[in-house]
């Protein structure tokens, strides 16, 4: 079981774990009721008012071949937790969870390097739980409350952690293939025309597959391209 540290306010649960990882155990979880400087992917802000679930998990993995797939495992765990409330969420590669095309959860994965090696991974998760105004989010977003679900943030956290740690060791040692079929069942974009943005460049094509490594295979007019990281523009 994980050790959960609960704060009323933090600048960012990510920053807290990155600053304190040396003195904290593997699998320590930090949650905050609000964050004053929450961060999202690609240096975006993650506005974190009370009502959302904001947490980060400290991981000190001994095997490091499949670290990128841990975000996908977290996304899948979130999706499965949300399904238990009779909702039909889906995964937006690589690690967003959405409902009816609106963002419900986001995940940020960061690593801390020491002496040229990865000392730890910090997986941060934001879930829109009870917010009623998400107009600040730069894309369509929705909360569980707006979807008719009333859930305590701590119960949701425990459910997500249970699902995540059930599969953690398998993904760590064998990678995406252990969750590929469960992920694909929740990935509605295969065979569809999509655009993927990576930094300032956007690639368009047909989503052909998710490879055994968890990368997106995009069929473009110039042939098949394997994409490691990006944002799906859908
Ligand atoms: C995204 O851009 O979609 C990822 C958002 C991740 C936000 C979470 S909230 C808890 C943790 N602390 C942060 O500062 N960011 C992550």
CSV table of C-alpha atoms and ligand atoms in Angstrom, one decimal:
chain,number,residue,atom,x,y,z
A,1,UNK,CA,0.0,0.0,0.0
A,2,UNK,CA,1.1,3.5,-0.7
A,3,UNK,CA,1.9,6.1,1.8
A,4,UNK,CA,-0.5,9.1,1.1
A,5,UNK,CA,0.5,12.6,2.2
A,6,UNK,CA,-2.5,15.0,2.1
A,7,UNK,CA,-2.0,18.8,2.0
A,8,UNK,CA,-4.6,21.5,1.9
A,9,UNK,CA,-2.5,23.7,-0.4
A,10,UNK,CA,0.7,23.1,-2.3
A,11,UNK,CA,2.3,25.0,-5.1
A,12,UNK,CA,2.3,21.7,-7.0
A,13,UNK,CA,2.3,18.1,-5.9
A,14,UNK,CA,4.9,17.4,-8.7
A,15,UNK,CA,7.2,20.0,-7.4
A,16,UNK,CA,6.8,18.7,-3.8
A,17,UNK,CA,7.9,15.2,-4.8
A,18,UNK,CA,10.7,16.4,-7.0
A,19,UNK,CA,12.1,18.4,-4.2
A,20,UNK,CA,11.7,15.7,-1.5
A,21,UNK,CA,12.2,12.5,-3.4
A,22,UNK,CA,15.4,11.6,-1.6
A,23,UNK,CA,13.7,11.3,1.8
A,24,UNK,CA,10.5,9.7,0.6
A,25,UNK,CA,9.8,6.0,-0.1
A,26,UNK,CA,9.1,4.5,-3.4
A,27,UNK,CA,5.3,4.7,-4.2
A,28,UNK,CA,4.7,7.7,-1.9
A,29,UNK,CA,1.6,9.7,-3.1
A,30,UNK,CA,1.1,13.4,-2.5
A,31,UNK,CA,-2.4,14.9,-2.9
A,32,UNK,CA,-3.4,18.5,-2.4
A,33,UNK,CA,-6.9,20.1,-2.2
A,34,UNK,CA,-5.6,23.0,-4.3
A,35,UNK,CA,-2.4,23.9,-6.1
A,36,UNK,CA,-1.2,27.5,-6.6
A,37,UNK,CA,1.2,26.6,-9.4
A,38,UNK,CA,-0.1,23.4,-11.0
A,39,UNK,CA,1.6,22.4,-14.1
A,40,UNK,CA,0.5,20.5,-17.2
A,41,UNK,CA,2.3,19.0,-20.2
A,42,UNK,CA,4.3,21.2,-22.5
A,43,UNK,CA,4.8,23.8,-19.8
A,44,UNK,CA,1.1,24.6,-19.7
A,45,UNK,CA,-0.5,25.8,-16.4
A,46,UNK,CA,-3.0,23.5,-14.7
A,47,UNK,CA,-5.4,25.7,-12.8
A,48,UNK,CA,-6.1,23.7,-9.6
A,49,UNK,CA,-9.0,25.2,-7.6
A,50,UNK,CA,-10.6,23.3,-4.8
A,51,UNK,CA,-12.9,20.6,-6.1
A,52,UNK,CA,-10.5,18.7,-8.3
A,53,UNK,CA,-8.3,15.7,-7.5
A,54,UNK,CA,-4.6,16.6,-7.7
A,55,UNK,CA,-2.0,14.1,-6.9
A,56,UNK,CA,1.4,12.8,-7.8
A,57,UNK,CA,3.0,9.4,-7.3
A,58,UNK,CA,6.7,9.0,-6.6
A,59,UNK,CA,8.2,6.0,-8.4
A,60,UNK,CA,11.7,4.7,-8.0
A,61,UNK,CA,11.7,1.8,-10.5
A,62,UNK,CA,14.5,-0.6,-10.6
A,63,UNK,CA,13.8,-1.4,-14.3
A,64,UNK,CA,13.7,1.5,-16.6
A,65,UNK,CA,12.9,0.2,-20.1
A,66,UNK,CA,9.2,1.0,-20.1
A,67,UNK,CA,8.9,4.2,-18.1
A,68,UNK,CA,7.0,5.9,-20.9
A,69,UNK,CA,4.3,3.3,-20.6
A,70,UNK,CA,3.6,4.1,-17.0
A,71,UNK,CA,1.6,7.2,-18.0
A,72,UNK,CA,-0.5,5.0,-20.3
A,73,UNK,CA,-1.1,2.6,-17.4
A,74,UNK,CA,-2.2,5.6,-15.2
A,75,UNK,CA,-4.5,6.8,-18.0
A,76,UNK,CA,-6.0,3.3,-18.3
A,77,UNK,CA,-6.5,3.1,-14.5
A,78,UNK,CA,-8.3,6.4,-14.5
A,79,UNK,CA,-10.5,5.3,-17.4
A,80,UNK,CA,-11.4,2.1,-15.6
A,81,UNK,CA,-12.2,3.9,-12.3
A,82,UNK,CA,-14.4,6.4,-14.2
A,83,UNK,CA,-16.2,3.4,-15.9
A,84,UNK,CA,-17.2,2.2,-12.5
A,85,UNK,CA,-19.5,5.2,-12.3
A,86,UNK,CA,-21.5,4.1,-15.3
A,87,UNK,CA,-19.7,6.6,-17.6
A,88,UNK,CA,-18.1,5.8,-20.9
A,89,UNK,CA,-14.8,7.5,-20.9
A,90,UNK,CA,-12.1,7.0,-23.6
A,91,UNK,CA,-8.4,7.4,-23.9
A,92,UNK,CA,-6.9,10.1,-26.0
A,93,UNK,CA,-3.4,8.9,-26.8
A,94,UNK,CA,-1.0,9.1,-25.1
A,95,UNK,CA,-2.6,9.8,-21.7
A,96,UNK,CA,-5.7,12.0,-21.5
A,97,UNK,CA,-9.0,10.7,-20.4
A,98,UNK,CA,-12.1,12.2,-22.0
A,99,UNK,CA,-15.8,11.8,-21.9
A,100,UNK,CA,-17.9,12.9,-24.9
A,101,UNK,CA,-14.9,14.6,-26.4
A,102,UNK,CA,-14.2,16.7,-23.3
A,103,UNK,CA,-11.2,16.4,-21.1
A,104,UNK,CA,-11.7,14.8,-17.7
A,105,UNK,CA,-8.2,13.9,-16.6
A,106,UNK,CA,-4.6,14.8,-17.5
A,107,UNK,CA,-1.3,13.2,-16.6
A,108,UNK,CA,2.2,14.7,-16.5
A,109,UNK,CA,5.2,12.5,-16.2
A,110,UNK,CA,8.6,13.9,-15.1
A,111,UNK,CA,11.9,12.3,-14.3
A,112,UNK,CA,14.6,13.5,-12.0
A,113,UNK,CA,18.2,12.8,-13.1
A,114,UNK,CA,21.1,12.2,-10.7
A,115,UNK,CA,24.6,11.4,-11.9
A,116,UNK,CA,23.4,10.9,-15.5
A,117,UNK,CA,20.8,8.3,-14.3
A,118,UNK,CA,17.0,8.4,-13.7
A,119,UNK,CA,16.7,8.7,-9.9
A,120,UNK,CA,12.9,8.7,-9.9
A,121,UNK,CA,9.8,9.3,-12.0
A,122,UNK,CA,7.0,11.6,-10.7
A,123,UNK,CA,3.6,10.9,-12.2
A,124,UNK,CA,1.1,13.7,-11.7
A,125,UNK,CA,-2.6,13.4,-12.2
A,126,UNK,CA,-5.3,16.1,-12.3
A,127,UNK,CA,-9.0,15.0,-12.5
A,128,UNK,CA,-11.9,17.3,-12.8
A,129,UNK,CA,-14.1,16.1,-10.0
A,130,UNK,CA,-16.5,18.7,-8.6
A,131,UNK,CA,-15.7,21.9,-10.5
A,132,UNK,CA,-18.6,23.7,-12.2
A,133,UNK,CA,-16.6,26.2,-14.2
A,134,UNK,CA,-13.9,24.9,-16.4
A,135,UNK,CA,-13.9,27.8,-18.8
A,136,UNK,CA,-10.2,28.5,-18.1
A,137,UNK,CA,-9.2,25.2,-19.7
A,138,UNK,CA,-7.9,25.8,-23.2
A,139,UNK,CA,-10.0,23.0,-24.6
A,140,UNK,CA,-13.4,21.4,-24.0
A,141,UNK,CA,-13.4,20.0,-20.5
A,142,UNK,CA,-15.9,18.4,-18.1
A,143,UNK,CA,-16.0,17.4,-14.5
A,144,UNK,CA,-17.5,14.3,-12.9
A,145,UNK,CA,-20.0,16.5,-11.1
A,146,UNK,CA,-21.2,17.9,-14.4
A,147,UNK,CA,-21.6,14.3,-15.6
A,148,UNK,CA,-23.9,13.6,-12.7
A,149,UNK,CA,-21.3,11.8,-10.5
A,150,UNK,CA,-20.9,12.8,-6.9
A,151,UNK,CA,-17.7,11.2,-5.6
A,152,UNK,CA,-15.3,11.9,-2.8
A,153,UNK,CA,-11.8,12.8,-4.1
A,154,UNK,CA,-10.1,10.5,-1.6
A,155,UNK,CA,-12.2,7.5,-2.6
A,156,UNK,CA,-11.5,8.1,-6.3
A,157,UNK,CA,-7.8,8.4,-5.5
A,158,UNK,CA,-7.7,5.1,-3.7
A,159,UNK,CA,-9.6,3.4,-6.5
A,160,UNK,CA,-7.2,4.7,-9.1
A,161,UNK,CA,-4.1,3.7,-7.1
A,162,UNK,CA,-5.4,0.2,-6.5
A,163,UNK,CA,-6.0,-0.2,-10.3
A,164,UNK,CA,-2.6,1.3,-11.1
A,165,UNK,CA,-0.5,-0.8,-8.7
A,166,UNK,CA,-2.3,-4.0,-9.7
A,167,UNK,CA,-0.6,-3.8,-13.1
A,168,UNK,CA,2.5,-1.7,-12.2
A,169,UNK,CA,5.0,-4.5,-11.9
A,170,UNK,CA,3.9,-6.2,-15.1
A,171,UNK,CA,4.1,-2.9,-17.1
A,172,UNK,CA,7.5,-2.2,-15.6
A,173,UNK,CA,9.0,-5.5,-16.6
A,174,UNK,CA,7.1,-6.2,-19.9
A,175,UNK,CA,5.9,-2.8,-21.1
A,176,UNK,CA,2.8,-1.7,-23.0
A,177,UNK,CA,2.0,-5.2,-24.4
A,178,UNK,CA,0.5,-6.1,-21.0
A,179,UNK,CA,-2.1,-3.4,-21.2
A,180,UNK,CA,-2.3,-3.0,-25.0
A,181,UNK,CA,-5.7,-4.8,-25.5
A,182,UNK,CA,-7.4,-3.0,-22.6
A,183,UNK,CA,-6.0,0.3,-23.9
A,184,UNK,CA,-7.1,-0.3,-27.5
A,185,UNK,CA,-10.7,-1.1,-26.3
A,186,UNK,CA,-10.9,2.4,-25.0
A,187,UNK,CA,-9.1,4.1,-27.9
A,188,UNK,CA,-11.7,5.1,-30.4
A,189,UNK,CA,-9.4,6.8,-33.0
A,190,UNK,CA,-8.1,3.8,-34.9
A,191,UNK,CA,-8.9,4.1,-38.6
A,192,UNK,CA,-9.8,7.8,-38.2
A,193,UNK,CA,-8.2,10.8,-39.7
A,194,UNK,CA,-6.4,12.7,-36.9
A,195,UNK,CA,-3.8,15.4,-36.4
A,196,UNK,CA,-1.0,15.1,-33.9
A,197,UNK,CA,0.9,18.1,-32.6
A,198,UNK,CA,4.4,17.8,-31.3
A,199,UNK,CA,5.7,21.2,-30.3
A,200,UNK,CA,5.1,23.5,-33.3
A,201,UNK,CA,4.7,20.8,-35.9
A,202,UNK,CA,1.4,19.0,-36.6
A,203,UNK,CA,1.2,15.8,-38.6
A,204,UNK,CA,-2.0,14.6,-40.1
A,205,UNK,CA,-3.0,11.1,-41.2
A,206,UNK,CA,-5.0,8.0,-40.3
A,207,UNK,CA,-4.4,6.4,-36.9
A,208,UNK,CA,-3.3,3.0,-38.0
A,209,UNK,CA,-2.3,1.3,-34.7
A,210,UNK,CA,-0.7,1.5,-31.3
A,211,UNK,CA,2.6,-0.4,-31.5
A,212,UNK,CA,3.7,-3.0,-28.9
A,213,UNK,CA,5.8,-0.1,-27.4
A,214,UNK,CA,2.7,2.1,-27.0
A,215,UNK,CA,3.6,4.5,-29.8
A,216,UNK,CA,1.1,5.8,-32.3
A,217,UNK,CA,1.4,4.6,-35.8
A,218,UNK,CA,0.1,7.2,-38.2
A,219,UNK,CA,-0.4,6.6,-41.9
A,220,UNK,CA,0.5,9.8,-43.6
A,221,UNK,CA,0.7,10.7,-47.4
A,222,UNK,CA,4.5,10.1,-47.0
A,223,UNK,CA,4.2,6.6,-45.5
A,224,UNK,CA,3.8,5.2,-42.0
A,225,UNK,CA,5.2,7.3,-39.1
A,226,UNK,CA,5.7,6.1,-35.5
A,227,UNK,CA,5.0,8.9,-33.0
A,228,UNK,CA,6.5,8.8,-29.6
A,229,UNK,CA,5.0,11.9,-28.0
A,230,UNK,CA,2.5,14.6,-28.9
A,231,UNK,CA,-1.0,15.8,-28.5
A,232,UNK,CA,-4.0,14.5,-30.5
A,233,UNK,CA,-5.9,17.4,-31.9
A,234,UNK,CA,-9.4,15.9,-31.8
B,1,LIG,C1,-1.9,17.7,-18.7
B,1,LIG,O1,-1.3,18.7,-19.2
B,1,LIG,O2,-2.9,17.2,-19.2
B,1,LIG,C2,-1.4,17.1,-17.4
B,1,LIG,C3,-1.9,17.8,-16.2
B,1,LIG,C4,-1.4,17.2,-14.9
B,1,LIG,C5,-1.8,18.0,-13.7
B,1,LIG,C6,-1.4,17.4,-12.5
B,1,LIG,S1,-2.4,18.0,-11.1
B,1,LIG,C7,-1.3,17.1,-10.0
B,1,LIG,C8,0.1,17.2,-10.5
B,1,LIG,N1,0.7,18.5,-10.1
B,1,LIG,C9,0.9,19.3,-11.0
B,1,LIG,O3,1.4,20.5,-10.9
B,1,LIG,N2,0.6,18.8,-12.2
B,1,LIG,C10,0.0,17.5,-12.0
